[in-house]
mmCIF file of N, CA and C in Angstrom:
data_model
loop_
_atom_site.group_PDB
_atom_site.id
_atom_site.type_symbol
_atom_site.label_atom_id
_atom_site.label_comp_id
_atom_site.label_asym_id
_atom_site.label_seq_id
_atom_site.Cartn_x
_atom_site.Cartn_y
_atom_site.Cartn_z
ATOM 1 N N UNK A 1466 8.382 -29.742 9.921
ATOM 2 C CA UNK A 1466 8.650 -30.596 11.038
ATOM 3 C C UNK A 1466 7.319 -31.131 11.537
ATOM 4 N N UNK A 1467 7.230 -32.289 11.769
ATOM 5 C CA UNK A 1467 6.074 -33.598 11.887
ATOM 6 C C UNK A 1467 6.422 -33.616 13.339
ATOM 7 N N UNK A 1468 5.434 -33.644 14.314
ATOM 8 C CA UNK A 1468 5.559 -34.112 15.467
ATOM 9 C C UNK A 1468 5.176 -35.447 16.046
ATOM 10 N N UNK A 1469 5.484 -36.456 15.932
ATOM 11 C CA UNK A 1469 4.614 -38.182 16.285
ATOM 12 C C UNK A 1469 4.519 -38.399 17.397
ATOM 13 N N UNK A 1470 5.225 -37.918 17.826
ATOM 14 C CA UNK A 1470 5.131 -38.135 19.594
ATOM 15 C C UNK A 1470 5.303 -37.016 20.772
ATOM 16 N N UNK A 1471 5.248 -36.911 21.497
ATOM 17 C CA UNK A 1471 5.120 -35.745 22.763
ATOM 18 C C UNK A 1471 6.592 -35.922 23.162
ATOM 19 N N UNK A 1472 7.004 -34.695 22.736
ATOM 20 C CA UNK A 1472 8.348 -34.446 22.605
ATOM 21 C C UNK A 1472 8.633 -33.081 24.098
ATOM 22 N N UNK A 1473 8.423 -33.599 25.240
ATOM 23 C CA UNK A 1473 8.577 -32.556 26.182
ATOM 24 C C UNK A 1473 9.700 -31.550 25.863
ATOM 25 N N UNK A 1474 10.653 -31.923 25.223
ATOM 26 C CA UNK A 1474 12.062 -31.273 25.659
ATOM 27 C C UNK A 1474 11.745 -30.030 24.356
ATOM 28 N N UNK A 1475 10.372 -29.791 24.138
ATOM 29 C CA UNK A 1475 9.847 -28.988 22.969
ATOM 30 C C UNK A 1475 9.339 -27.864 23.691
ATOM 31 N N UNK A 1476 8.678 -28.531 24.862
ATOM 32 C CA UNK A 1476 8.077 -27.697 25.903
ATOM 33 C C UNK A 1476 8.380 -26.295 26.465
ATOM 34 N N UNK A 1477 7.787 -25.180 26.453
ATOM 35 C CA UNK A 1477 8.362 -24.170 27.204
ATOM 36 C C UNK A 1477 8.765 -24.471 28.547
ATOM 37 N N UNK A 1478 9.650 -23.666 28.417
ATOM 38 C CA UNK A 1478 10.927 -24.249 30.029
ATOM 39 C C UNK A 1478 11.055 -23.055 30.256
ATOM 40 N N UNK A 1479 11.450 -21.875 30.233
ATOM 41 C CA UNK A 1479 11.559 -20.414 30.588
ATOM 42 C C UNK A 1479 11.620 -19.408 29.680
ATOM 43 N N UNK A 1480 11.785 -17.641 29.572
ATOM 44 C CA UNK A 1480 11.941 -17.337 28.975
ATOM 45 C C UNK A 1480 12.973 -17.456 27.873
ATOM 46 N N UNK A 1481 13.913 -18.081 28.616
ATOM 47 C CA UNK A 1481 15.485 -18.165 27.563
ATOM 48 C C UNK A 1481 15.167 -19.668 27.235
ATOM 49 N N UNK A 1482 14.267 -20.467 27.209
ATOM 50 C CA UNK A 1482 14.031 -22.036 26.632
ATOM 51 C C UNK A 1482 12.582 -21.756 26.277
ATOM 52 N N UNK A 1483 12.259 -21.280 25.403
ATOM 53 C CA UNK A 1483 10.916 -21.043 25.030
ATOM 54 C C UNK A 1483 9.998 -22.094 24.338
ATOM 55 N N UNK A 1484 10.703 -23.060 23.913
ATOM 56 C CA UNK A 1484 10.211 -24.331 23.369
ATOM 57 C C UNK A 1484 9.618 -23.629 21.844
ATOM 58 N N UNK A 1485 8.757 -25.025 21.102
ATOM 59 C CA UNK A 1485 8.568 -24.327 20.120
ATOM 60 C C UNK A 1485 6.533 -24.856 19.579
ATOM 61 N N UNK A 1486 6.211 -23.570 18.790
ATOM 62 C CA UNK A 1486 4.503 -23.878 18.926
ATOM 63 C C UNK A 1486 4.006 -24.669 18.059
ATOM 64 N N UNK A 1487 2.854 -25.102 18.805
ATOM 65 C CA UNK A 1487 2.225 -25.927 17.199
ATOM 66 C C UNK A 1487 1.453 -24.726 17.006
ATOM 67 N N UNK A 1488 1.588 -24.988 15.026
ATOM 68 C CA UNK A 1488 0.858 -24.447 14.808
ATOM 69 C C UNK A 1488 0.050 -25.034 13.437
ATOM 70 N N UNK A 1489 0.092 -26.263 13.512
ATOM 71 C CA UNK A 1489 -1.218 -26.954 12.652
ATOM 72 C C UNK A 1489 -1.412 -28.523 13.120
ATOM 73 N N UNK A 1490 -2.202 -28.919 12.170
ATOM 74 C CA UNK A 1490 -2.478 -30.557 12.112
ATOM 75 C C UNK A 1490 -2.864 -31.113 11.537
ATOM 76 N N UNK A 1491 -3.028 -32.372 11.170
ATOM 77 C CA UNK A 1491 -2.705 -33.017 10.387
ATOM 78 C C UNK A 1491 -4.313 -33.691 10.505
ATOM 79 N N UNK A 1492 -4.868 -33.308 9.296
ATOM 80 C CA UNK A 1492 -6.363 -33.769 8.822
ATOM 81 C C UNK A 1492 -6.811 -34.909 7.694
ATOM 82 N N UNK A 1493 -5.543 -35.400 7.326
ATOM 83 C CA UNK A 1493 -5.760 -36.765 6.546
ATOM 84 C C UNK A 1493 -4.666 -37.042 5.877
ATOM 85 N N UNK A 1494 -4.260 -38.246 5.717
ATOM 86 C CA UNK A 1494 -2.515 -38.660 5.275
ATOM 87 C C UNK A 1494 -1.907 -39.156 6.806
ATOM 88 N N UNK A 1495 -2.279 -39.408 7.859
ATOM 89 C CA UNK A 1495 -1.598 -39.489 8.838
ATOM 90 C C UNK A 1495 -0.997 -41.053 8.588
ATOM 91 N N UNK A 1496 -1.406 -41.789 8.183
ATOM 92 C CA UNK A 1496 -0.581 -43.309 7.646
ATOM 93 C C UNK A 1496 0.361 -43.102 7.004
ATOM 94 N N UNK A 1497 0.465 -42.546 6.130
ATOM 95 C CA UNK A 1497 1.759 -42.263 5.064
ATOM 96 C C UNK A 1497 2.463 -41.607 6.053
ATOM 97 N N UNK A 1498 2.181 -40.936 7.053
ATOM 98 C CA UNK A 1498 3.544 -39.972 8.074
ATOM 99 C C UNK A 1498 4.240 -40.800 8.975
ATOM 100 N N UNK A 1499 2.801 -41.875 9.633
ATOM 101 C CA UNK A 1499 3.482 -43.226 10.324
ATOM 102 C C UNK A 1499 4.555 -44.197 9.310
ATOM 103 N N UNK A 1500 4.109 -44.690 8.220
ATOM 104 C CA UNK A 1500 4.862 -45.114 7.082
ATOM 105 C C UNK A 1500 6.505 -44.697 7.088
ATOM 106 N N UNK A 1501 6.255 -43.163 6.854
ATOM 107 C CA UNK A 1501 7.616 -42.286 6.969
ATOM 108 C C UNK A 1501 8.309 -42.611 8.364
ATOM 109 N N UNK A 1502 8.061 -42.281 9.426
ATOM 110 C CA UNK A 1502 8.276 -42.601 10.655
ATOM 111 C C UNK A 1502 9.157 -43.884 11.324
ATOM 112 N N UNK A 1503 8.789 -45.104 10.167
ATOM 113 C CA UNK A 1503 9.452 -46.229 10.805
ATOM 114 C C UNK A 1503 10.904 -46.388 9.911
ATOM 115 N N UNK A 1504 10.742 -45.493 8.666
ATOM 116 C CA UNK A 1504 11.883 -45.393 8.180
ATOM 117 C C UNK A 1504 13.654 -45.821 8.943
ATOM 118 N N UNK A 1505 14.192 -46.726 8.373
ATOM 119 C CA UNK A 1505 15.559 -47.137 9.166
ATOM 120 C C UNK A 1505 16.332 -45.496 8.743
ATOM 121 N N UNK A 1506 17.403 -45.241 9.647
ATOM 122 C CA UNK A 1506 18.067 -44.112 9.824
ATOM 123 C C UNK A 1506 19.322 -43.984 10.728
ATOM 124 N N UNK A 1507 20.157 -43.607 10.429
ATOM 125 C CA UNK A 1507 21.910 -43.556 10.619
ATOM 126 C C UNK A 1507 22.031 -41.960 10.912
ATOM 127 N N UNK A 1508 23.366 -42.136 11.566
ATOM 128 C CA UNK A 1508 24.090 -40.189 11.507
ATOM 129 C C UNK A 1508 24.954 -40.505 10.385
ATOM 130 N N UNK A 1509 24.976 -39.325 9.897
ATOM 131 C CA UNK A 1509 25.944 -39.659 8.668
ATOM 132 C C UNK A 1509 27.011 -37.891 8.268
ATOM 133 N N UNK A 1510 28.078 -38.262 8.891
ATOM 134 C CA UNK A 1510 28.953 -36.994 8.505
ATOM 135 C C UNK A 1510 28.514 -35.895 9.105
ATOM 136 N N UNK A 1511 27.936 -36.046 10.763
ATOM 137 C CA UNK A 1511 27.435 -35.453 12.103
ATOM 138 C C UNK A 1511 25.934 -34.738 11.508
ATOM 139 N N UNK A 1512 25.048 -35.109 10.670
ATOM 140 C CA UNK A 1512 23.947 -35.017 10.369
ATOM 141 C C UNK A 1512 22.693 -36.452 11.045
ATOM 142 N N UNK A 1513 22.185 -35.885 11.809
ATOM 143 C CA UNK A 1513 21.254 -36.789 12.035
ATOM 144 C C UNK A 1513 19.858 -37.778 11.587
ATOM 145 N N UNK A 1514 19.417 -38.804 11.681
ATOM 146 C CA UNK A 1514 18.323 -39.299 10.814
ATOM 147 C C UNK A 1514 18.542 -38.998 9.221
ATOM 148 N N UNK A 1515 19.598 -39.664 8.673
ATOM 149 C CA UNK A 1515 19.952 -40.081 7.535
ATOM 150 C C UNK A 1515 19.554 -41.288 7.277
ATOM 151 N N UNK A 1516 18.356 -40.814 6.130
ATOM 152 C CA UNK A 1516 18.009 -42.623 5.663
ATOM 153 C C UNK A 1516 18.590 -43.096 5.562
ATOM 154 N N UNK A 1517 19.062 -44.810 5.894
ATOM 155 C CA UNK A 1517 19.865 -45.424 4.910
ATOM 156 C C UNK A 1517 19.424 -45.977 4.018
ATOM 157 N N UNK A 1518 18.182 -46.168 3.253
ATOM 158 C CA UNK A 1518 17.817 -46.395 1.753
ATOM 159 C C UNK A 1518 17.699 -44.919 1.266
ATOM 160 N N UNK A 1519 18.708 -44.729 0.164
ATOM 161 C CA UNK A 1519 18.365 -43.289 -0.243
ATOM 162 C C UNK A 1519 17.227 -43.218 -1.236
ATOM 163 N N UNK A 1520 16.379 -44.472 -1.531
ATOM 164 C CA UNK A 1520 15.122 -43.595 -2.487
ATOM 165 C C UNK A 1520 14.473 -42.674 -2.275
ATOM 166 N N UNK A 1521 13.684 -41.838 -2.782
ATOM 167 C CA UNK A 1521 13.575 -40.733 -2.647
ATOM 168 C C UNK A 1521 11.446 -40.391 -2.966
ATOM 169 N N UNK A 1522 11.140 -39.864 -1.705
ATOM 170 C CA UNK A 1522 9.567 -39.844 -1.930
ATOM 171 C C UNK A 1522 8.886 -38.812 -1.796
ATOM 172 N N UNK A 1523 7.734 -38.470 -3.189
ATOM 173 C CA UNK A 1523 8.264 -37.378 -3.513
ATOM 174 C C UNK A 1523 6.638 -37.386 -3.005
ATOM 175 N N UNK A 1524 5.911 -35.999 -2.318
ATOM 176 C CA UNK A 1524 4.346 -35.801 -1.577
ATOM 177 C C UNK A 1524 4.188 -34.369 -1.732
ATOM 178 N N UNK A 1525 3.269 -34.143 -1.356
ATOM 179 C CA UNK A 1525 2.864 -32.837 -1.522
ATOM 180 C C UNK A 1525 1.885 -32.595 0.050
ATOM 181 N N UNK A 1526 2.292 -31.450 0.275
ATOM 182 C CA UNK A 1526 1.204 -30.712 1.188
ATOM 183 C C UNK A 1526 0.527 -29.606 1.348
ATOM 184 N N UNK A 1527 -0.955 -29.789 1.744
ATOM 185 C CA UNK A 1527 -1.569 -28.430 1.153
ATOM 186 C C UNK A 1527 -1.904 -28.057 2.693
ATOM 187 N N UNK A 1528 -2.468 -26.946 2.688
ATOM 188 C CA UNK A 1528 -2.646 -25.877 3.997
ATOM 189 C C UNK A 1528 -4.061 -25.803 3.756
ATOM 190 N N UNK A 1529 -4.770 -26.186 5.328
ATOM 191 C CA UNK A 1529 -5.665 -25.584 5.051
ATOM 192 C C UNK A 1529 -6.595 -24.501 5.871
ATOM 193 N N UNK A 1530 -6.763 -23.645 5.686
ATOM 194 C CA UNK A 1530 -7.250 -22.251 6.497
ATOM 195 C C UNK A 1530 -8.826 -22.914 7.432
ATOM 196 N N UNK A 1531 -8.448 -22.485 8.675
ATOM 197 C CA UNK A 1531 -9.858 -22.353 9.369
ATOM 198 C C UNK A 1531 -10.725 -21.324 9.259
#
């Protein structure tokens, strides 16, 4: 999960809404994620952000340790 924007409702809100952490970032490729991002997208059969071009793109991601 890619975060692009400041998604408050991510935010810790209490113990029983704990929100959720970052825990990396993104150190080069960030165009190709914007790229991804503007992607057109439908609900489809109560699934959300369903491309509607189904080609398919295939990337890789590596981790990298501080």
């Amino acid at each position: 999960y890619i975060n692009l924007s400041d998604n408050d409702h991510l935010d810790f809100k209490t113990p029983r809404s704990p929100g959720y952490a970052v825990f990396g970032k993104v150190v080069s490729g960030m165009e190709f994620l914007e790229k991804i991002s503007i992607i057109k997208v439908r609900e489809e059969n109560g699934m959300h952000y369903v491309p509607v071009n189904k080609e398919v793109t295939k990337f890789t991601l590596s981790f990298v340790k501080n």
